[in-house]
Structure formats: structure tokens, C-alpha cells
Amino acid sequence: MQQATIHVPPRIMYENKRLAPMDAIGLLRDGDCIIVPSGAGEPPALLTALSERRRELHDVKVAQILALRKYGYFDCDTTHHVRHLALFFGGASRAAGQAGWADFVPAYFSELPALIERELIAADVVFSLASPMDEHGFFSLSLGADYTMAAVAKARAVVLEVNPNVPFAHGQCHVHISQVAAIVESSDPVFEVGLPAIGAVQEAIAAHVAPMIEDGSTLQIGYGGIPDAVVMQLGHKHDLGIHTEMIGDGILKLVQEGVVTNRRKSFMPGKMVATFALGSKKLYDFMHHNPMLEMHPVSFTNDPYIAGQNDKLVAINASLQVDLLGQCGSESIAHLPYSGTGGQVDFVRAANRSRGGKAFIVLPSTAKDGTISRIVPTLSAGTHVTTGKNDINYVVTEYGVAQLRGKSARQRAEALIAIAHPEFRAELRRAAAAIHLC
């Protein structure tokens, strides 16, 4: 006779899975790879406990895009116990990456879920911040659906740090209590990031970009002073939409001003789409049960074919260096890693596919107090190429806009020299002549 299935109510399952953070670390095995969401989705109580117990473990890796806090496991003396595996470097992990005791996986942001699904990146355990459980037994990984949802499907153990300050968002970002091995509770405020400082150069760059954004456009805004400077100059636009990887306070400001309505989007009209959130408490409160916003895995938000279905898709991303062919070194300073590929290439390609789309690469014309040109004849030796010459379209500095797609190598060089800092233009022309570009 077939045995009857016993239904356990979600609340009972929840109570049975509650653990102290230090006890939850006991679920780890030597050799495990722990997947942690982007940015604000990282679970502080769990990662603090991991740091405190790291010497009990061997060959454990923590894979994450954009670590925000420098936990105790960021320790060059204990990397044989726990080692950081950066999918993108941020302030907490950059020094470790440059010194060589944190590892780095080059990848397009959009493809990280596929790398996990195909077991090219291991996902033995998931540690994630999560909203409180709803009455149906679901949690929302609203702060970082990104690659984490793919890891939830593969992991041996999913451990959620449940915090009442985490919003419950709509979209493909929900995990059921039956998928969870352990619950840790915390109540600290979610990590907040304010708008970046915006100076005169950033404002000048934004002044070139903003007039090129038409009413009814859909925006992807990268993180940084220049993209946010553009946002600050869009207050007079109408019916903008959002299809992006990161939602932050700049986008929230446009929503509150009535500039973002999503009404004229050709793909998912009426909906803002993102894969992770990084901003203020005001942003996180806005996300809570908001039917205007959906958080989806990055394989959806950043897929160039999907994102490119938005007409007039505008992608705005920053770079560190651009050569005279248009190649962008956006993630390293020569051979030293600085950030990562992230979603820049995903959205440049999406905007190129979009009907009426525009992809902007923005950067100041100089670095180091005006002593170095960021427009260069060739990328510095060892530079990690992010966006290739065949994908690049608009490059913008404080001196103007260079439109490159469809242009010859010679025309590209001329256009880029014209937006370089005036003090470097003669030098760039001589260098271009030496490599037969002018």
C-alpha cells in the first residue's frame, strides 16, 4: 500500500530549520564552493560566522560578484581554509585580487547562471540574505536574484539569512522553504550605498549624453558617478522605462519625479526589470511588494537578445581606458584587476540589437590629475579588454561624443582624438600616424 504523504505546514518547516549562524557553518564540507549574491544580498551574520570558524575548514571558496564588506575570511594567511573567488572585484576584494590571494573568474554577467548550471562553476552551498517568509512558504531573494537562483537549483544546501529589512519583491526571485536546509535570522539594517559624488567633469559628460536620450527610451544605468550624473539630467524627459542589471537610488529618483513610467516599453510594458539592488533604505522600501518592479535572474535581465527587445534601449557604462580603435579596458589598470566585465558587454550588445538603441561608454578624458590620457593609441600592456572594437558605438568624454559603429579605423581614430583632452591630441595624432591610423 502506498504510504500517504504528510504535509508539513511552512511555518513548522521554518521553525525546524532555524539555526544559530555558527551552527549553520556546520553544514559546510571541505572543498565546498559557497555562492553569495551580489552586493547588498550578501548575508552578514553567515559570513561573519564563516570568518570566525574558517580555520576549521579546508579549501572552501566563496564565489561572489561585488563583495561589499571585508569580512574576516579576507585573510591572506588563511586562504587554504577559505578563499575568495571574485566574479567581479569591488572595494572589499580588490586588494586581495591585485596581490594574488583572491581568485578571479572572467565571465559575462549574463552567463554566470549557465556556468553554474553546467557545473563549470561549482555551487555546493548558497548563503543569501532573504526577506521574511510569506504565508505560502516563499522567501524573496530581492537584493540579488542574479546567478543565485541558478545556484539554489544546484546546491546541496541553501542557507538563508532572513531579515525583516529585506523587501519581498516580485519576479523570478523566490525560494520555497522546502528548498532550504537552514534558516538564520538577523535584523540589522541592509547595507546602504548613497549616490556617488558628482563633479564638474561628470556633469559635463552627462550634458553630452542626456540630450541624446529620447522620450520613451528604456534605460540601463551602470553604477558610478558618470551614469548617475546622466540620471540627474533626465528630469525633463517623459515616459522612460527601466531594464537594467542594478536598480539604485538614481533610478528611484526618476520614478519619484514621474520620469520613469514604463508605459512606452515595447518589452514588458509597465514593468521595471533588474537583477540586483544597491542603494538606500528608501530604495529597499520602494521595492517591497511593488507591482511595478520585477527582480529576475541575470540570465534574463542581461541576455542581449531579451534586453534588446526593448526599443530605444539606452545603455550607459563607464570605462577606464579606450584605444583609437574603440577597444575598452574597463576592468583593469594594465594587468592589475580593478573590477570585472560585469554587464557592460551584455548591454552594449543589447542596445546594438535594439530598434533605436544607443550604447554609451563614458569616461573622463584624463586620469591622475590630468597627467594621463584615458584615450590612448593602444591599450596599456596587460589590460583586460572588456568591450571589443566591433561592439562599441558611442564614446563620450567631457569634450564630446565619438560615434564609432560603421566607421573605418582611420575615422575612429580621428573621432576619438577629437574628444581627448586638448593637451594630448597632438601626441595622439603622432602616435596614430606611427601605426597608420591617420
mmCIF file of C-alpha atoms in Angstrom, residues 21-282:
data_model
loop_
_atom_site.group_PDB
_atom_site.id
_atom_site.type_symbol
_atom_site.label_atom_id
_atom_site.label_comp_id
_atom_site.label_asym_id
_atom_site.label_seq_id
_atom_site.Cartn_x
_atom_site.Cartn_y
_atom_site.Cartn_z
ATOM 1 C CA PRO A 21 24.823 31.343 12.481
ATOM 2 C CA MET A 22 27.753 29.440 13.982
ATOM 3 C CA ASP A 23 25.771 26.179 13.813
ATOM 4 C CA ALA A 24 24.819 26.784 10.180
ATOM 5 C CA ILE A 25 28.533 26.766 9.279
ATOM 6 C CA GLY A 26 28.491 23.116 10.341
ATOM 7 C CA LEU A 27 26.640 22.306 7.105
ATOM 8 C CA LEU A 28 29.799 23.061 5.129
ATOM 9 C CA ARG A 29 32.189 20.396 3.910
ATOM 10 C CA ASP A 30 35.827 20.740 2.982
ATOM 11 C CA GLY A 31 36.173 21.674 -0.685
ATOM 12 C CA ASP A 32 32.761 23.357 -0.904
ATOM 13 C CA CYS A 33 32.114 26.401 -3.057
ATOM 14 C CA ILE A 34 29.672 28.841 -1.441
ATOM 15 C CA ILE A 35 27.670 31.047 -3.789
ATOM 16 C CA VAL A 36 26.849 34.505 -2.372
ATOM 17 C CA PRO A 37 24.644 37.090 -4.164
ATOM 18 C CA SER A 38 25.750 40.463 -5.466
ATOM 19 C CA GLY A 39 26.341 43.380 -3.153
ATOM 20 C CA ALA A 40 23.613 44.026 -0.603
ATOM 21 C CA GLY A 41 22.368 40.445 -0.913
ATOM 22 C CA GLU A 42 25.391 39.125 0.975
ATOM 23 C CA PRO A 43 24.376 37.705 4.396
ATOM 24 C CA PRO A 44 26.472 39.401 7.117
ATOM 25 C CA ALA A 45 25.693 37.074 10.021
ATOM 26 C CA LEU A 46 26.569 33.989 7.981
ATOM 27 C CA LEU A 47 29.757 35.454 6.510
ATOM 28 C CA THR A 48 30.847 36.683 9.938
ATOM 29 C CA ALA A 49 30.314 33.184 11.367
ATOM 30 C CA LEU A 50 32.182 31.677 8.419
ATOM 31 C CA SER A 51 35.072 34.025 9.136
ATOM 32 C CA GLU A 52 35.151 33.065 12.803
ATOM 33 C CA ARG A 53 35.155 29.339 12.023
ATOM 34 C CA ARG A 54 37.323 29.466 8.896
ATOM 35 C CA ARG A 55 40.293 27.673 10.450
ATOM 36 C CA GLU A 56 38.114 24.580 10.951
ATOM 37 C CA LEU A 57 37.604 24.290 7.178
ATOM 38 C CA HIS A 58 39.858 23.328 4.276
ATOM 39 C CA ASP A 59 39.729 24.513 0.650
ATOM 40 C CA VAL A 60 36.373 26.295 0.903
ATOM 41 C CA LYS A 61 35.700 29.022 -1.666
ATOM 42 C CA VAL A 62 33.282 31.975 -1.515
ATOM 43 C CA ALA A 63 32.159 32.995 -5.009
ATOM 44 C CA GLN A 64 30.571 36.422 -5.344
ATOM 45 C CA ILE A 65 30.179 39.472 -7.540
ATOM 46 C CA LEU A 66 30.934 42.740 -5.755
ATOM 47 C CA ALA A 67 31.690 41.923 -2.124
ATOM 48 C CA LEU A 68 30.773 44.985 -0.054
ATOM 49 C CA ARG A 69 32.257 44.189 3.354
ATOM 50 C CA LYS A 70 35.768 42.985 4.115
ATOM 51 C CA TYR A 71 34.909 40.009 6.345
ATOM 52 C CA GLY A 72 37.496 38.190 8.416
ATOM 53 C CA TYR A 73 37.903 35.443 5.833
ATOM 54 C CA PHE A 74 39.620 38.047 3.600
ATOM 55 C CA ASP A 75 42.891 36.972 5.160
ATOM 56 C CA CYS A 76 45.992 36.118 3.140
ATOM 57 C CA ASP A 77 47.180 33.815 5.941
ATOM 58 C CA THR A 78 44.087 31.567 5.881
ATOM 59 C CA THR A 79 43.386 31.164 2.154
ATOM 60 C CA HIS A 80 43.984 27.398 2.395
ATOM 61 C CA HIS A 81 40.975 27.366 4.729
ATOM 62 C CA VAL A 82 38.630 29.840 2.978
ATOM 63 C CA ARG A 83 39.465 31.717 -0.216
ATOM 64 C CA HIS A 84 37.517 34.403 -2.070
ATOM 65 C CA LEU A 85 36.554 33.670 -5.673
ATOM 66 C CA ALA A 86 35.731 37.007 -7.274
ATOM 67 C CA LEU A 87 33.324 37.174 -10.180
ATOM 68 C CA PHE A 88 33.894 40.953 -10.089
ATOM 69 C CA PHE A 89 36.191 42.952 -7.822
ATOM 70 C CA GLY A 90 34.970 45.701 -5.521
ATOM 71 C CA GLY A 91 36.477 47.707 -2.713
ATOM 72 C CA ALA A 92 36.470 44.784 -0.267
ATOM 73 C CA SER A 93 38.156 42.301 -2.609
ATOM 74 C CA ARG A 94 40.291 44.423 -4.956
ATOM 75 C CA ALA A 95 43.484 44.464 -2.889
ATOM 76 C CA ALA A 96 43.315 40.682 -2.442
ATOM 77 C CA GLY A 97 42.882 40.218 -6.193
ATOM 78 C CA GLN A 98 45.766 42.516 -7.046
ATOM 79 C CA ALA A 99 48.003 40.746 -4.528
ATOM 80 C CA GLY A 100 47.015 37.347 -5.935
ATOM 81 C CA TRP A 101 45.451 35.709 -2.881
ATOM 82 C CA ALA A 102 41.876 36.015 -4.136
ATOM 83 C CA ASP A 103 40.966 34.234 -7.341
ATOM 84 C CA PHE A 104 39.122 35.689 -10.333
ATOM 85 C CA VAL A 105 36.741 34.112 -12.853
ATOM 86 C CA PRO A 106 36.401 36.173 -16.065
ATOM 87 C CA ALA A 107 32.828 35.951 -17.381
ATOM 88 C CA TYR A 108 29.955 37.932 -18.793
ATOM 89 C CA PHE A 109 27.452 38.628 -16.017
ATOM 90 C CA SER A 110 24.627 37.184 -18.153
ATOM 91 C CA GLU A 111 26.404 33.843 -18.473
ATOM 92 C CA LEU A 112 27.147 33.168 -14.794
ATOM 93 C CA PRO A 113 23.897 31.183 -14.289
ATOM 94 C CA ALA A 114 24.784 28.971 -17.261
ATOM 95 C CA LEU A 115 28.283 28.384 -15.880
ATOM 96 C CA ILE A 116 26.673 27.238 -12.618
ATOM 97 C CA GLU A 117 24.031 25.114 -14.346
ATOM 98 C CA ARG A 118 26.733 23.392 -16.421
ATOM 99 C CA GLU A 119 28.900 22.902 -13.310
ATOM 100 C CA LEU A 120 31.742 24.985 -14.724
ATOM 101 C CA ILE A 121 31.426 26.996 -11.511
ATOM 102 C CA ALA A 122 30.642 24.828 -8.503
ATOM 103 C CA ALA A 123 27.606 25.673 -6.376
ATOM 104 C CA ASP A 124 27.686 23.348 -3.381
ATOM 105 C CA VAL A 125 26.122 25.752 -0.888
ATOM 106 C CA VAL A 126 24.201 29.037 -1.135
ATOM 107 C CA PHE A 127 24.443 31.719 1.552
ATOM 108 C CA SER A 128 21.972 34.536 0.891
ATOM 109 C CA LEU A 129 20.098 37.337 2.593
ATOM 110 C CA ALA A 130 16.342 36.890 2.175
ATOM 111 C CA SER A 131 13.038 38.528 3.013
ATOM 112 C CA PRO A 132 10.763 37.053 5.672
ATOM 113 C CA MET A 133 8.722 34.064 4.506
ATOM 114 C CA ASP A 134 5.213 34.741 3.197
ATOM 115 C CA GLU A 135 2.118 32.750 4.113
ATOM 116 C CA HIS A 136 2.762 30.323 1.248
ATOM 117 C CA GLY A 137 6.273 29.436 2.384
ATOM 118 C CA PHE A 138 8.220 31.623 -0.065
ATOM 119 C CA PHE A 139 11.163 33.939 0.548
ATOM 120 C CA SER A 140 12.289 36.662 -1.856
ATOM 121 C CA LEU A 141 15.958 36.993 -2.820
ATOM 122 C CA SER A 142 15.104 40.520 -3.894
ATOM 123 C CA LEU A 143 18.521 42.077 -3.377
ATOM 124 C CA GLY A 144 20.328 39.617 -5.635
ATOM 125 C CA ALA A 145 18.477 37.193 -7.913
ATOM 126 C CA ASP A 146 21.451 37.409 -10.317
ATOM 127 C CA TYR A 147 23.219 33.993 -10.504
ATOM 128 C CA THR A 148 21.951 32.985 -7.057
ATOM 129 C CA MET A 149 18.705 31.484 -8.327
ATOM 130 C CA ALA A 150 20.692 29.125 -10.578
ATOM 131 C CA ALA A 151 22.826 28.149 -7.578
ATOM 132 C CA VAL A 152 19.718 27.438 -5.475
ATOM 133 C CA ALA A 153 18.690 24.863 -8.078
ATOM 134 C CA LYS A 154 22.102 23.134 -7.937
ATOM 135 C CA ALA A 155 23.207 23.441 -4.321
ATOM 136 C CA ARG A 156 23.371 20.638 -1.780
ATOM 137 C CA ALA A 157 22.408 23.130 0.925
ATOM 138 C CA VAL A 158 20.672 26.526 0.741
ATOM 139 C CA VAL A 159 21.110 28.626 3.869
ATOM 140 C CA LEU A 160 19.070 31.822 4.101
ATOM 141 C CA GLU A 161 19.691 34.709 6.456
ATOM 142 C CA VAL A 162 16.181 36.050 6.961
ATOM 143 C CA ASN A 163 15.973 39.734 7.772
ATOM 144 C CA PRO A 164 12.773 41.822 8.144
ATOM 145 C CA ASN A 165 14.505 44.755 6.426
ATOM 146 C CA VAL A 166 14.833 42.826 3.143
ATOM 147 C CA PRO A 167 11.977 43.649 0.734
ATOM 148 C CA PHE A 168 9.711 40.986 -0.731
ATOM 149 C CA ALA A 169 9.913 41.728 -4.454
ATOM 150 C CA HIS A 170 8.056 40.273 -7.423
ATOM 151 C CA GLY A 171 9.685 38.355 -10.271
ATOM 152 C CA GLN A 172 11.739 35.166 -10.561
ATOM 153 C CA CYS A 173 13.451 35.603 -7.211
ATOM 154 C CA HIS A 174 11.525 33.319 -4.852
ATOM 155 C CA VAL A 175 12.710 30.300 -2.879
ATOM 156 C CA HIS A 176 10.360 27.926 -1.048
ATOM 157 C CA ILE A 177 11.027 26.737 2.481
ATOM 158 C CA SER A 178 11.166 23.145 1.177
ATOM 159 C CA GLN A 179 14.312 24.099 -0.817
ATOM 160 C CA VAL A 180 16.070 25.461 2.268
ATOM 161 C CA ALA A 181 18.399 23.484 4.517
ATOM 162 C CA ALA A 182 18.752 26.065 7.280
ATOM 163 C CA ILE A 183 17.413 29.441 8.380
ATOM 164 C CA VAL A 184 19.450 32.060 10.242
ATOM 165 C CA GLU A 185 17.721 35.173 11.496
ATOM 166 C CA SER A 186 19.107 38.701 11.713
ATOM 167 C CA SER A 187 17.640 42.181 11.996
ATOM 168 C CA ASP A 188 20.453 44.604 11.176
ATOM 169 C CA PRO A 189 19.738 47.296 8.553
ATOM 170 C CA VAL A 190 20.519 46.260 4.982
ATOM 171 C CA PHE A 191 23.803 47.650 3.644
ATOM 172 C CA GLU A 192 23.198 51.092 2.148
ATOM 173 C CA VAL A 193 25.063 52.916 -0.617
ATOM 174 C CA GLY A 194 24.386 56.557 -1.393
ATOM 175 C CA LEU A 195 24.644 58.252 -4.751
ATOM 176 C CA PRO A 196 28.280 58.699 -5.894
ATOM 177 C CA ALA A 197 29.903 62.115 -5.751
ATOM 178 C CA ILE A 198 29.374 64.015 -8.989
ATOM 179 C CA GLY A 199 31.947 66.602 -10.082
ATOM 180 C CA ALA A 200 32.235 69.071 -12.928
ATOM 181 C CA VAL A 201 33.741 66.546 -15.345
ATOM 182 C CA GLN A 202 30.973 64.023 -14.703
ATOM 183 C CA GLU A 203 28.356 66.727 -15.221
ATOM 184 C CA ALA A 204 29.987 67.785 -18.498
ATOM 185 C CA ILE A 205 29.952 64.204 -19.784
ATOM 186 C CA ALA A 206 26.321 63.814 -18.741
ATOM 187 C CA ALA A 207 25.461 67.017 -20.596
ATOM 188 C CA HIS A 208 26.549 65.341 -23.841
ATOM 189 C CA VAL A 209 24.625 62.114 -23.181
ATOM 190 C CA ALA A 210 21.325 63.389 -21.783
ATOM 191 C CA PRO A 211 20.144 65.234 -24.950
ATOM 192 C CA MET A 212 20.630 62.012 -26.949
ATOM 193 C CA ILE A 213 18.142 60.105 -24.762
ATOM 194 C CA GLU A 214 14.696 60.354 -26.304
ATOM 195 C CA ASP A 215 11.356 60.301 -24.536
ATOM 196 C CA GLY A 216 10.083 56.732 -24.315
ATOM 197 C CA SER A 217 13.584 55.234 -24.104
ATOM 198 C CA THR A 218 14.350 52.275 -21.840
ATOM 199 C CA LEU A 219 17.446 52.708 -19.674
ATOM 200 C CA GLN A 220 20.224 50.517 -18.383
ATOM 201 C CA ILE A 221 22.311 52.519 -15.941
ATOM 202 C CA GLY A 222 25.628 51.227 -14.647
ATOM 203 C CA TYR A 223 26.970 52.171 -11.217
ATOM 204 C CA GLY A 224 29.204 55.211 -10.841
ATOM 205 C CA GLY A 225 29.428 58.966 -10.832
ATOM 206 C CA ILE A 226 29.017 59.481 -14.574
ATOM 207 C CA PRO A 227 25.954 57.252 -15.112
ATOM 208 C CA ASP A 228 24.301 58.864 -12.086
ATOM 209 C CA ALA A 229 25.225 62.310 -13.396
ATOM 210 C CA VAL A 230 23.275 61.413 -16.543
ATOM 211 C CA VAL A 231 20.300 60.369 -14.423
ATOM 212 C CA MET A 232 20.349 63.742 -12.661
ATOM 213 C CA GLN A 233 19.918 65.464 -16.042
ATOM 214 C CA LEU A 234 16.867 63.478 -17.175
ATOM 215 C CA GLY A 235 14.251 65.225 -15.059
ATOM 216 C CA HIS A 236 12.596 66.804 -18.099
ATOM 217 C CA LYS A 237 12.169 63.528 -20.023
ATOM 218 C CA HIS A 238 8.887 61.648 -20.381
ATOM 219 C CA ASP A 239 7.806 58.011 -20.106
ATOM 220 C CA LEU A 240 11.217 56.426 -19.666
ATOM 221 C CA GLY A 241 11.437 52.715 -18.878
ATOM 222 C CA ILE A 242 13.938 50.599 -16.933
ATOM 223 C CA HIS A 243 15.512 47.297 -17.968
ATOM 224 C CA THR A 244 18.809 47.105 -16.130
ATOM 225 C CA GLU A 245 21.056 44.906 -14.025
ATOM 226 C CA MET A 246 21.247 47.190 -10.983
ATOM 227 C CA ILE A 247 18.485 49.293 -9.515
ATOM 228 C CA GLY A 248 19.750 52.145 -7.351
ATOM 229 C CA ASP A 249 18.699 55.470 -5.911
ATOM 230 C CA GLY A 250 19.262 57.332 -9.173
ATOM 231 C CA ILE A 251 16.549 55.277 -10.865
ATOM 232 C CA LEU A 252 14.320 55.657 -7.797
ATOM 233 C CA LYS A 253 14.643 59.440 -8.116
ATOM 234 C CA LEU A 254 13.378 59.280 -11.719
ATOM 235 C CA VAL A 255 10.416 57.159 -10.637
ATOM 236 C CA GLN A 256 9.519 59.606 -7.868
ATOM 237 C CA GLU A 257 9.742 62.522 -10.306
ATOM 238 C CA GLY A 258 7.350 60.790 -12.700
ATOM 239 C CA VAL A 259 10.009 60.499 -15.404
ATOM 240 C CA VAL A 260 10.032 56.689 -15.321
ATOM 241 C CA THR A 261 6.585 55.273 -16.060
ATOM 242 C CA ASN A 262 7.497 52.179 -18.165
ATOM 243 C CA ARG A 263 4.331 52.838 -20.216
ATOM 244 C CA ARG A 264 6.080 53.002 -23.573
ATOM 245 C CA LYS A 265 8.290 49.950 -23.161
ATOM 246 C CA SER A 266 7.952 47.536 -26.063
ATOM 247 C CA PHE A 267 9.051 44.609 -23.864
ATOM 248 C CA MET A 268 7.309 44.044 -20.517
ATOM 249 C CA PRO A 269 5.457 47.376 -20.607
ATOM 250 C CA GLY A 270 4.572 48.758 -17.195
ATOM 251 C CA LYS A 271 7.407 46.854 -15.503
ATOM 252 C CA MET A 272 10.840 47.848 -14.275
ATOM 253 C CA VAL A 273 13.255 44.920 -14.565
ATOM 254 C CA ALA A 274 16.512 44.418 -12.639
ATOM 255 C CA THR A 275 18.630 41.614 -11.190
ATOM 256 C CA PHE A 276 20.166 43.199 -8.066
ATOM 257 C CA ALA A 277 19.614 46.249 -5.883
ATOM 258 C CA LEU A 278 22.108 48.555 -4.222
ATOM 259 C CA GLY A 279 21.019 51.806 -2.624
ATOM 260 C CA SER A 280 19.346 53.293 0.422
ATOM 261 C CA LYS A 281 16.626 52.140 2.793
ATOM 262 C CA LYS A 282 14.268 54.310 0.765
#
